[in-house]
Coordinates of C-alpha atoms in Angstrom, one line a residue:
X1 CA 0.0 0.0 0.0
X2 CA 2.7 2.5 1.0
X3 CA 4.8 1.5 -2.1
X4 CA 1.9 2.0 -4.5
X5 CA 1.1 5.4 -3.0
X6 CA 4.7 6.5 -3.2
X7 CA 4.8 5.4 -6.9
X8 CA 1.5 6.9 -8.0
X9 CA 1.1 10.1 -6.0
X10 CA 3.2 13.2 -6.9
X11 CA 3.4 16.7 -5.7
X12 CA 0.2 18.3 -4.5
X13 CA -1.5 14.9 -4.5
X14 CA -1.4 14.5 -8.3
X15 CA -2.2 10.9 -9.4
X16 CA 0.6 10.5 -11.9
X17 CA -0.5 7.7 -14.1
X18 CA -4.1 8.4 -15.0
X19 CA -6.6 11.1 -15.7
X20 CA -9.1 12.2 -13.0
X21 CA -11.7 9.6 -13.9
X22 CA -9.4 6.7 -13.7
X23 CA -7.6 8.2 -10.6
X24 CA -11.0 7.9 -8.9
X25 CA -11.3 4.3 -10.1
X26 CA -7.9 3.4 -8.7
X27 CA -8.5 5.3 -5.4
X28 CA -11.8 3.5 -4.9
X29 CA -9.8 0.3 -4.4
X30 CA -7.0 1.9 -2.4
X31 CA -9.6 3.6 -0.2
X32 CA -11.0 0.2 0.7
X33 CA -7.6 -1.0 1.9
X34 CA -7.0 2.3 3.7
X35 CA -10.3 1.9 5.7
X36 CA -9.4 -1.7 6.5
X37 CA -5.9 -0.7 7.7
X38 CA -7.3 2.1 9.8
X39 CA -10.1 0.0 11.4
X40 CA -7.7 -2.8 12.2
X41 CA -5.2 -0.4 13.9
X42 CA -2.4 -1.1 11.4
X43 CA -2.0 2.5 9.9
X44 CA -4.1 5.5 9.3
X45 CA -3.5 6.6 5.7
X46 CA -6.3 9.2 5.8
X47 CA -4.7 11.5 8.5
X48 CA -1.8 12.6 6.4
X49 CA 0.5 11.6 3.5
X50 CA -0.1 10.6 -0.1
X51 CA -3.5 9.0 0.3
X52 CA -5.1 12.2 1.8
X53 CA -3.2 14.4 -0.7
X54 CA -4.5 12.4 -3.6
X55 CA -8.1 12.5 -2.4
X56 CA -7.9 16.2 -1.9
X57 CA -6.3 16.7 -5.3
X58 CA -9.4 15.2 -6.9
X59 CA -11.9 17.3 -4.9
X60 CA -10.0 20.4 -5.8
X61 CA -10.7 19.8 -9.5
X62 CA -14.4 20.1 -8.9
X63 CA -16.3 22.6 -11.1
X64 CA -18.7 25.1 -9.6
X65 CA -22.3 24.0 -8.9
X66 CA -23.8 23.5 -12.4
X67 CA -27.4 24.5 -12.9
X68 CA -27.8 21.8 -15.6
X69 CA -27.0 19.0 -13.1
X70 CA -27.7 20.8 -9.8
X71 CA -24.3 19.6 -8.5
X72 CA -20.6 19.9 -8.8
X73 CA -18.5 17.2 -10.5
X74 CA -15.2 16.7 -12.3
X75 CA -14.5 18.9 -15.3
X76 CA -15.6 17.4 -18.6
X77 CA -13.1 15.2 -20.4
X78 CA -13.0 12.0 -22.3
X79 CA -13.5 8.9 -20.2
X80 CA -15.3 10.9 -17.5
X81 CA -19.0 10.8 -16.8
X82 CA -21.1 13.9 -17.4
X83 CA -20.5 16.1 -14.3
X84 CA -19.0 13.0 -12.7
X85 CA -19.6 12.7 -9.0
X86 CA -18.5 10.2 -6.4
X87 CA -18.8 9.3 -2.7
X88 CA -15.0 9.4 -1.9
X89 CA -15.2 12.7 0.0
X90 CA -18.2 11.6 1.9
X91 CA -16.5 8.4 3.1
X92 CA -13.4 10.4 4.2
X93 CA -15.7 12.9 6.0
X94 CA -17.3 10.2 8.2
X95 CA -14.0 8.4 8.8
X96 CA -12.3 11.5 10.1
X97 CA -15.3 13.2 11.8
X98 CA -14.1 12.5 15.3
X99 CA -10.3 12.8 14.9
X100 CA -10.0 15.6 12.3
X101 CA -13.3 17.5 12.4
X102 CA -12.0 20.5 10.3
X103 CA -10.9 18.4 7.4
X104 CA -13.9 16.2 7.7
X105 CA -16.2 19.2 7.4
X106 CA -14.5 20.3 4.2
X107 CA -14.8 16.8 2.7
X108 CA -18.5 16.7 3.8
X109 CA -19.0 20.0 1.9
X110 CA -17.5 18.5 -1.2
X111 CA -19.7 15.4 -0.9
X112 CA -22.8 17.5 -0.3
X113 CA -21.9 19.6 -3.4
X114 CA -21.8 16.4 -5.4
X115 CA -25.5 15.8 -4.5
X116 CA -24.4 13.2 -1.9
X117 CA -23.5 10.8 -4.7
X118 CA -23.1 7.1 -3.6
X119 CA -21.2 6.3 -6.8
X120 CA -17.9 4.4 -6.4
X121 CA -16.3 3.2 -9.7
X122 CA -14.7 0.2 -8.1
X123 CA -16.5 -2.5 -6.0
X124 CA -14.2 -2.8 -3.1
X125 CA -16.4 -0.8 -0.7
X126 CA -19.7 -1.0 -2.5
X127 CA -22.7 -2.2 -0.4
X128 CA -21.5 -0.4 2.7
X129 CA -22.8 3.0 1.8
X130 CA -25.2 3.2 4.8
X131 CA -22.3 2.5 7.1
X132 CA -19.6 4.7 5.4
X133 CA -21.7 7.8 4.7
X134 CA -23.6 10.3 6.8
X135 CA -25.6 13.2 5.3
X136 CA -26.0 14.8 8.8
X137 CA -22.4 15.6 9.4
X138 CA -21.4 19.3 9.7
X139 CA -19.9 20.9 6.6
X140 CA -17.6 23.9 6.0
X141 CA -16.7 25.6 2.7
X142 CA -13.0 25.1 2.1
X143 CA -10.7 28.0 1.5
X144 CA -9.3 26.6 -1.7
X145 CA -7.5 29.1 -3.9
X146 CA -5.9 29.0 -7.4
X147 CA -3.1 26.5 -7.7
X148 CA -1.2 24.3 -10.0
X149 CA -1.1 20.5 -9.9
X150 CA 2.4 19.7 -11.4
X151 CA 2.1 19.0 -15.1
X152 CA -1.4 17.7 -14.8
X153 CA -3.7 20.8 -14.4
X154 CA -4.1 24.3 -13.3
X155 CA -7.2 25.4 -11.4
X156 CA -7.9 29.2 -11.1
X157 CA -10.9 30.0 -8.9
X158 CA -12.5 32.8 -7.0
X159 CA -15.6 33.1 -4.8
X160 CA -15.7 29.4 -3.9
X161 CA -19.1 28.5 -2.7
X162 CA -20.8 31.7 -3.7
X163 CA -23.4 32.3 -6.4
X164 CA -20.7 34.4 -8.3
X165 CA -18.0 31.7 -8.3
X166 CA -15.5 31.8 -11.1
X167 CA -13.4 28.9 -12.2
X168 CA -10.9 27.9 -15.0
X169 CA -9.5 24.4 -15.4
X170 CA -6.5 24.1 -17.7
X171 CA -5.4 20.6 -18.8
X172 CA -1.7 20.0 -19.1
X173 CA -0.9 16.3 -19.3
X174 CA -0.9 14.0 -22.2
X175 CA -1.8 10.7 -20.6
X176 CA -1.8 8.8 -23.9
X177 CA -4.2 8.1 -26.8
X178 CA -6.2 5.6 -24.7
X179 CA -7.2 8.5 -22.4
X180 CA -7.8 10.8 -25.3
X181 CA -6.2 13.7 -23.4
X182 CA -6.6 17.3 -24.5
X183 CA -3.6 19.2 -23.2
X184 CA -4.2 23.0 -23.4
X185 CA -8.0 22.6 -23.2
X186 CA -9.9 24.8 -20.8
X187 CA -13.2 24.6 -18.9
X188 CA -14.5 28.0 -17.7
X189 CA -17.3 29.0 -15.3
X190 CA -18.1 32.6 -14.4
X191 CA -20.6 34.4 -12.3
X192 CA -21.7 31.0 -11.0
X193 CA -22.6 29.6 -14.5
X194 CA -21.0 27.4 -17.2
X195 CA -19.4 29.6 -19.8
X196 CA -16.9 27.8 -22.1
X197 CA -16.5 24.0 -21.9
X198 CA -14.8 21.0 -23.2
X199 CA -17.4 18.6 -24.6
X200 CA -18.1 15.7 -22.3
X201 CA -18.0 12.1 -23.4
X202 CA -19.0 9.4 -20.9
X203 CA -18.0 6.8 -23.5
X204 CA -20.9 7.8 -25.7
X205 CA -19.2 10.2 -28.1
X206 CA -15.7 10.9 -29.1
X207 CA -15.1 14.7 -28.8
X208 CA -11.4 14.7 -28.1
X209 CA -10.4 16.4 -31.3
X210 CA -8.4 19.6 -31.4
X211 CA -11.0 21.6 -33.2
X212 CA -13.5 20.7 -30.4
X213 CA -11.1 21.8 -27.7
X214 CA -10.7 25.3 -26.2
X215 CA -7.0 25.6 -27.2
X216 CA -4.5 26.4 -29.9
X217 CA -4.2 23.7 -32.6
X218 CA -2.4 23.0 -35.9
X219 CA -4.6 24.2 -38.8
X220 CA -6.1 21.2 -40.6
X221 CA -9.4 20.6 -42.2
X222 CA -11.5 17.7 -40.7
X223 CA -11.9 14.8 -43.2
X224 CA -14.0 11.7 -43.1
X225 CA -14.4 9.5 -40.0
X226 CA -11.2 7.4 -40.9
X227 CA -9.2 10.6 -41.5
X228 CA -10.3 12.0 -38.2
X229 CA -9.6 8.8 -36.3
X230 CA -6.0 8.8 -37.7
X231 CA -5.4 12.4 -36.6
X232 CA -7.4 13.9 -33.8
X233 CA -4.9 16.8 -33.4
X234 CA -1.4 17.8 -32.3
X235 CA -1.8 17.1 -28.6
X236 CA 1.8 16.7 -27.6
X237 CA 1.5 17.4 -23.9
X238 CA 2.8 20.3 -21.9
X239 CA 4.3 21.5 -18.7
X240 CA 3.5 24.3 -16.2
X241 CA 5.9 27.2 -16.2
X242 CA 4.4 29.3 -13.4
X243 CA 1.3 29.8 -11.3
X244 CA 0.9 32.7 -8.9
X245 CA -2.1 33.6 -6.8
X246 CA -2.8 37.1 -5.3
X247 CA -5.9 38.6 -3.8
X248 CA -6.9 40.4 -7.0
X249 CA -4.9 38.7 -9.7
X250 CA -4.0 35.1 -10.5
X251 CA -1.7 34.0 -13.3
X252 CA -0.7 30.8 -15.0
X253 CA 1.6 30.0 -17.9
X254 CA 2.3 26.7 -19.6
X255 CA 4.1 25.4 -22.6
X256 CA 2.5 23.0 -25.1
X257 CA 3.8 20.9 -28.0
X258 CA 1.7 20.6 -31.2
X259 CA 2.9 17.4 -32.7
X260 CA 0.9 14.3 -33.3
X261 CA -0.7 12.7 -35.1
X262 CA -2.7 11.4 -32.2
X263 CA -5.0 8.6 -33.1
X264 CA -8.5 7.6 -31.9
X265 CA -8.5 4.0 -30.7
X266 CA -10.7 1.6 -32.8
X267 CA -13.3 1.1 -30.0
X268 CA -13.9 4.9 -30.1
X269 CA -13.8 5.3 -33.9
X270 CA -17.5 4.5 -34.2
X271 CA -18.3 7.2 -31.6
X272 CA -16.9 10.0 -33.8
X273 CA -19.9 12.3 -34.5
X274 CA -20.6 14.2 -37.7
X275 CA -19.5 17.9 -37.7
X276 CA -21.3 21.0 -38.8
X277 CA -21.0 21.8 -42.5
X278 CA -19.4 23.9 -43.8
X279 CA -16.6 23.9 -41.2
X280 CA -14.6 27.1 -40.8
X281 CA -12.4 27.6 -43.8
X282 CA -8.6 27.8 -43.4
X283 CA -6.2 30.2 -45.1
X284 CA -3.4 27.5 -45.0
X285 CA -3.0 24.0 -43.5
X286 CA -0.1 22.9 -41.3
X287 CA 2.5 20.5 -42.5
X288 CA 4.7 20.2 -39.5
X289 CA 4.9 20.7 -35.7
X290 CA 4.8 23.7 -33.5
X291 CA 4.7 24.8 -29.9
X292 CA 2.9 27.5 -28.0
X293 CA 2.9 29.2 -24.6
X294 CA -0.5 29.7 -23.0
X295 CA -0.7 32.6 -20.5
X296 CA -3.9 33.2 -18.5
X297 CA -4.3 36.4 -16.5
X298 CA -7.3 36.1 -14.1
X299 CA -8.4 39.5 -12.9
X300 CA -10.6 39.4 -9.8
X301 CA -12.8 42.0 -8.1
X302 CA -12.8 42.7 -4.4
X303 CA -16.2 41.1 -3.7
X304 CA -19.3 39.4 -4.9
X305 CA -20.6 40.8 -8.2
X306 CA -17.4 42.8 -8.9
X307 CA -15.9 42.7 -12.4
X308 CA -13.9 39.4 -12.7
X309 CA -12.6 38.2 -16.1
X310 CA -9.8 36.4 -18.1
X311 CA -7.1 37.6 -20.4
X312 CA -5.4 35.0 -22.7
X313 CA -2.1 35.3 -24.5
X314 CA -1.1 32.3 -26.7
X315 CA 2.3 32.7 -28.3
X316 CA 3.0 30.3 -31.2
X317 CA 6.4 29.3 -32.7
X318 CA 7.3 26.7 -35.3
X319 CA 6.3 28.4 -38.6
X320 CA 3.1 26.5 -39.0
X321 CA -0.5 27.8 -39.6
X322 CA -2.6 27.5 -36.4
X323 CA -6.1 28.0 -35.1
X324 CA -7.5 29.3 -31.8
X325 CA -10.7 27.8 -30.6
X326 CA -13.1 28.9 -27.9
X327 CA -16.4 27.2 -27.5
X328 CA -19.1 29.1 -25.5
X329 CA -22.1 27.4 -23.9
X330 CA -24.4 30.0 -25.5
X331 CA -27.6 30.4 -27.4
X332 CA -25.9 32.2 -30.2
X333 CA -22.6 34.1 -30.8
X334 CA -22.1 37.1 -33.1
X335 CA -20.6 40.5 -33.5
X336 CA -21.4 42.6 -30.5
X337 CA -23.0 45.3 -32.6
X338 CA -25.5 42.8 -33.8
X339 CA -26.6 41.9 -30.2
X340 CA -27.9 45.4 -29.3
X341 CA -31.4 44.2 -30.1
X342 CA -31.2 40.9 -28.2
X343 CA -34.6 39.6 -29.2
X344 CA -33.9 40.2 -32.9
X345 CA -30.5 38.6 -32.6
X346 CA -31.9 35.5 -31.0
X347 CA -34.8 35.1 -33.4
X348 CA -33.0 32.5 -35.4
X349 CA -31.0 30.9 -32.6
X350 CA -30.6 27.3 -33.6
X351 CA -31.1 25.7 -30.1
X352 CA -30.0 22.1 -29.8
X353 CA -29.0 21.9 -33.6
X354 CA -25.7 22.1 -35.3
X355 CA -25.2 25.0 -37.7
X356 CA -22.6 25.6 -40.4
X357 CA -19.8 28.2 -40.4
X358 CA -20.5 31.9 -40.5
X359 CA -18.0 34.8 -41.0
X360 CA -17.6 37.3 -38.3
X361 CA -16.2 40.8 -38.6
X362 CA -14.4 43.1 -36.3
X363 CA -12.8 42.5 -32.9
X364 CA -15.8 42.5 -30.5
X365 CA -18.0 39.5 -30.2
X366 CA -20.7 38.4 -27.7
X367 CA -21.9 34.9 -26.8
X368 CA -25.4 35.2 -25.4
X369 CA -25.3 32.7 -22.5
X370 CA -27.9 30.0 -21.7
X371 CA -28.0 31.1 -18.1
X372 CA -28.3 34.9 -18.2
X373 CA -24.5 35.3 -18.2
X374 CA -23.0 36.5 -21.5
X375 CA -19.4 36.3 -22.6
X376 CA -17.9 39.4 -24.1
X377 CA -14.9 38.7 -26.3
X378 CA -12.3 41.2 -27.4
X379 CA -9.7 40.1 -30.0
X380 CA -6.5 42.2 -29.8
X381 CA -4.5 39.8 -31.9
X382 CA -4.5 38.6 -34.6
X383 CA -5.7 41.7 -36.4
X384 CA -6.3 40.8 -40.1
X385 CA -7.2 37.1 -40.3
X386 CA -10.7 35.7 -40.6
X387 CA -13.0 35.2 -37.6
X388 CA -15.7 32.6 -37.9
X389 CA -18.2 30.7 -35.8
X390 CA -20.0 27.4 -36.0
X391 CA -22.5 25.6 -33.7
X392 CA -22.0 22.0 -32.6
X393 CA -22.9 19.6 -29.9
X394 CA -24.0 16.1 -29.0
X395 CA -26.1 16.5 -25.8
X396 CA -29.1 18.8 -25.8
X397 CA -27.7 20.8 -22.8
X398 CA -24.2 21.1 -24.3
X399 CA -24.5 22.7 -27.7
X400 CA -21.9 25.4 -28.0
X401 CA -20.8 28.2 -30.4
X402 CA -17.2 28.4 -31.5
X403 CA -15.1 31.6 -31.8
X404 CA -12.6 30.5 -34.4
X405 CA -9.4 32.6 -35.1
X406 CA -6.4 31.7 -37.2
X407 CA -2.8 32.6 -38.1
X408 CA -0.6 31.5 -40.9
X409 CA 2.6 32.6 -39.2
X410 CA 4.3 32.7 -35.8
X411 CA 2.8 35.2 -33.4
X412 CA 0.2 35.7 -30.7
X413 CA -3.4 35.3 -30.0
X414 CA -4.3 38.0 -27.4
X415 CA -8.0 37.8 -26.3
X416 CA -10.1 39.1 -23.4
X417 CA -13.1 37.2 -22.1
X418 CA -15.3 39.3 -19.9
X419 CA -18.4 37.6 -18.3
X420 CA -21.3 39.8 -17.4
X421 CA -24.9 39.3 -16.3
X422 CA -27.4 40.1 -19.0
X423 CA -28.7 43.3 -17.4
X424 CA -25.2 44.7 -16.9
X425 CA -23.6 47.0 -19.4
X426 CA -20.7 45.6 -21.5
X427 CA -17.3 47.1 -20.9
X428 CA -15.2 48.8 -23.6
X429 CA -11.8 47.5 -24.7
X430 CA -8.7 49.0 -26.3
X431 CA -5.2 47.8 -27.0
X432 CA -2.1 49.7 -25.9
X433 CA 1.7 49.5 -26.1
X434 CA 2.0 47.6 -29.4
X435 CA -0.7 45.0 -28.3
X436 CA 0.9 44.1 -25.0
X437 CA -1.8 45.8 -22.8
X438 CA -5.5 45.4 -23.0
X439 CA -7.5 48.2 -21.4
X440 CA -10.9 47.3 -20.0
X441 CA -13.3 50.1 -18.9
X442 CA -16.7 50.1 -17.4
X443 CA -18.9 51.2 -14.5
X444 CA -16.5 49.4 -12.2
X445 CA -13.5 51.6 -13.3
X446 CA -10.6 51.1 -15.6
X447 CA -8.2 48.2 -15.7
X448 CA -4.9 47.8 -17.6
X449 CA -3.9 44.1 -18.3
X450 CA -0.3 43.5 -19.4
X451 CA 0.7 40.1 -20.8
X452 CA 3.9 39.8 -22.9
X453 CA 5.3 36.8 -24.8
X454 CA 8.6 37.5 -23.1
X455 CA 9.9 39.8 -20.4
X456 CA 9.5 43.3 -21.8
X457 CA 8.5 46.9 -21.0
X458 CA 5.2 48.4 -21.9
X459 CA 3.7 51.9 -21.3
X460 CA 0.5 53.8 -22.2
X461 CA -1.9 56.3 -20.6
X462 CA 0.2 56.8 -17.6
X463 CA 0.7 53.1 -16.8
X464 CA 4.1 51.3 -17.0
X465 CA 5.0 47.7 -16.7
X466 CA 8.2 45.7 -16.8
X467 CA 8.1 41.9 -16.6
X468 CA 5.9 39.2 -18.0
X469 CA 2.4 40.0 -16.8
X470 CA 0.6 42.3 -14.4
X471 CA -2.5 44.5 -13.9
X472 CA -3.6 47.9 -12.7
X473 CA -7.1 48.1 -11.4
X474 CA -8.3 51.7 -10.9
X475 CA -11.7 51.1 -9.4
X476 CA -14.1 52.8 -7.1
X477 CA -13.1 50.6 -4.2
X478 CA -9.4 51.5 -4.5
X479 CA -6.3 51.1 -6.6
X480 CA -4.5 47.8 -7.2
X481 CA -1.1 47.3 -8.7
X482 CA -0.1 43.6 -9.3
X483 CA 2.7 41.6 -10.8
X484 CA 2.6 38.0 -11.8
X485 CA 6.3 37.5 -11.3
X486 CA 9.5 39.6 -10.9
X487 CA 9.0 43.1 -12.3
X488 CA 7.6 46.6 -11.8
X489 CA 4.4 48.5 -12.3
X490 CA 3.5 52.1 -11.9
X491 CA 0.4 54.3 -12.2
X492 CA -0.5 57.8 -11.1
X493 CA 2.7 58.2 -9.0
X494 CA 2.2 54.9 -7.3
X495 CA 4.9 52.3 -8.0
X496 CA 5.6 48.7 -7.0
X497 CA 8.8 46.8 -7.7
X498 CA 9.2 43.3 -6.5
X499 CA 11.5 40.3 -6.9
X500 CA 8.5 37.9 -7.2
X501 CA 4.7 38.0 -7.7
X502 CA 3.2 40.7 -5.4
X503 CA 0.4 43.2 -5.3
X504 CA -0.2 46.6 -3.7
X505 CA -3.7 47.7 -2.8
X506 CA -4.3 51.3 -1.8
X507 CA -7.5 52.1 0.1
X508 CA -7.9 55.4 2.0
X509 CA -4.9 55.6 4.4
X510 CA -3.9 52.0 4.1
X511 CA -1.5 50.1 1.8
X512 CA -1.8 46.4 1.7
X513 CA 1.1 44.3 0.3
X514 CA 0.5 40.7 -0.7
X515 CA 2.7 38.0 -2.1
X516 CA 1.8 34.9 -4.0
X517 CA 0.2 32.3 -1.8
X518 CA 2.5 29.6 -3.0
X519 CA 5.6 31.7 -2.5
X520 CA 8.0 30.5 0.2
X521 CA 11.1 32.7 0.0
X522 CA 11.1 36.3 1.3
X523 CA 9.9 38.9 -1.1
X524 CA 11.6 42.3 -1.4
X525 CA 9.3 45.1 -2.6
X526 CA 9.9 48.8 -3.2
X527 CA 6.9 51.0 -3.0
X528 CA 6.5 54.6 -4.1
X529 CA 3.5 56.9 -3.2
X530 CA 2.4 60.3 -4.5
X531 CA 2.9 63.6 -2.8
X532 CA 5.7 62.4 -0.5
X533 CA 3.4 60.2 1.6
X534 CA 5.1 58.1 4.2
X535 CA 4.6 54.5 5.3
X536 CA 4.5 53.4 8.9
X537 CA 5.6 50.0 10.3
X538 CA 3.2 47.1 10.8
X539 CA 4.2 44.5 13.3
X540 CA 7.6 43.0 12.4
X541 CA 7.7 44.6 9.0
X542 CA 9.5 47.9 8.9
X543 CA 9.5 50.0 5.7
X544 CA 12.9 51.6 5.1
X545 CA 12.9 54.9 3.4
X546 CA 15.3 55.2 0.5
X547 CA 17.1 58.3 -0.8
X548 CA 14.6 58.8 -3.7
X549 CA 11.6 58.8 -1.3
X550 CA 10.5 55.2 -2.0
X551 CA 10.2 52.5 0.7
X552 CA 12.0 49.2 0.7
X553 CA 10.0 46.5 2.4
X554 CA 11.1 42.9 3.2
X555 CA 8.2 40.5 3.6
X556 CA 9.6 37.5 5.5
X557 CA 9.1 33.9 4.7
X558 CA 5.7 32.6 5.8
X559 CA 4.0 36.1 5.7
X560 CA 1.5 36.5 2.9
X561 CA 0.0 39.9 3.5
X562 CA 1.1 43.1 5.3
X563 CA -1.0 46.2 6.0
X564 CA 0.8 49.5 6.3
X565 CA -0.6 52.9 7.1
X566 CA 0.2 56.1 5.2

């Protein structure tokens, strides 16, 4: 038992050998042995160590509560059930209720959120549900934050357990063609609703093709069933470069190979479904391999209902034509100007039917959501290549509209995705600093979002960045300057320089400094304030005034946030 756990469980609880569905299958059998060992007094695998970490890893992948299924489940992927739920967390909750009530309550919450599922994909502990589960146990909402699961997935989340919960799951690992993995694929929820999804399978349909995935892919035209089975896309796997989590900004970057061809196993070939016709036309098709870096900037508001959105920058190298796909769980997608009269725009919405490709024009597009949350898209890059949409689906509650972009050369896709409730006004967007900054403005204020394909400097409208990524949020509730990694940012005579991911929030007479939650080493920050304002000490942290009037602040190891007074 110990040997198997050491071999199969990696950092942050990652189940190394299998995707989340099969990790649950394997852990069902391991869980039976763990309970037996615990009850017999041999060893308690649930208190700490690899077993507990692996169980927690799976629960941390859970999507927000989905109105289609009235529950949470695993994010959609091939080999997984639709909104797949299980009893694992409920069993752990009861087992630890007396000895570790805090962790038990969090696991009980996870089980309750999965509609108290009694499903266990392996028979080792089946038949004992009445003994192993208890719906009456106390629950507590976990304090899970955004984090990476080494080279398997990244989960960005905000507002866990609220009706405004946001979530992004980024797949990283290529587990092999049997698992039909989709590295680079994203599942997105916003304002508590499903927004952009991978298509689910549950062994009834094969949807693991690159043009059905929210990712970058090599440009190729789908052929007949045999052709599609022989080349489902260039899913070469990836690795996480960086994840940083701050109170108002999270960031992830990962590198992916576009190689292939990846095949669809014979037992899945007959489950390939017909596509919409015509499919989006391509300027050129790829004839080789490529790679790309996916950067995701997650901009978060201060509280429930505040503007919270995503910025994507996908930088492609390899000299091959590529496409950028984003599927929206919407009623219809079109140019934003055409959605001003929403009733007229939706008059010909196709519902649960596929629809062929349509050309789109401009850089602003709106996907009218199925649950009163719309997705506003702004395409900063590429500028002059065709935009198209097509509608496709298999399940009646999972028909989606595609935003399809393409490039024939190396370069970047730079796109903002801003979710909003139907009654809220859409923001305005603009590009600055040679397409390295996206400006987002609305009733909430003005934000500047900087994402660069490499470390660089970018300036515009009084904002200045140096580094890879960062944000300025100039909002009614205060000013936030944030860096995703080492760099500097300045705006309106406020400046932050740091040797790692950090943020500075200015509210009234307070300055709050925060460092990335996964940071372990000390962070050295330099802060400048307007009008010669001074900073006073807070606890063990003492700002040191420099000759230029700035303050040098050392945030020691283990400290995540410091509040200073002006």
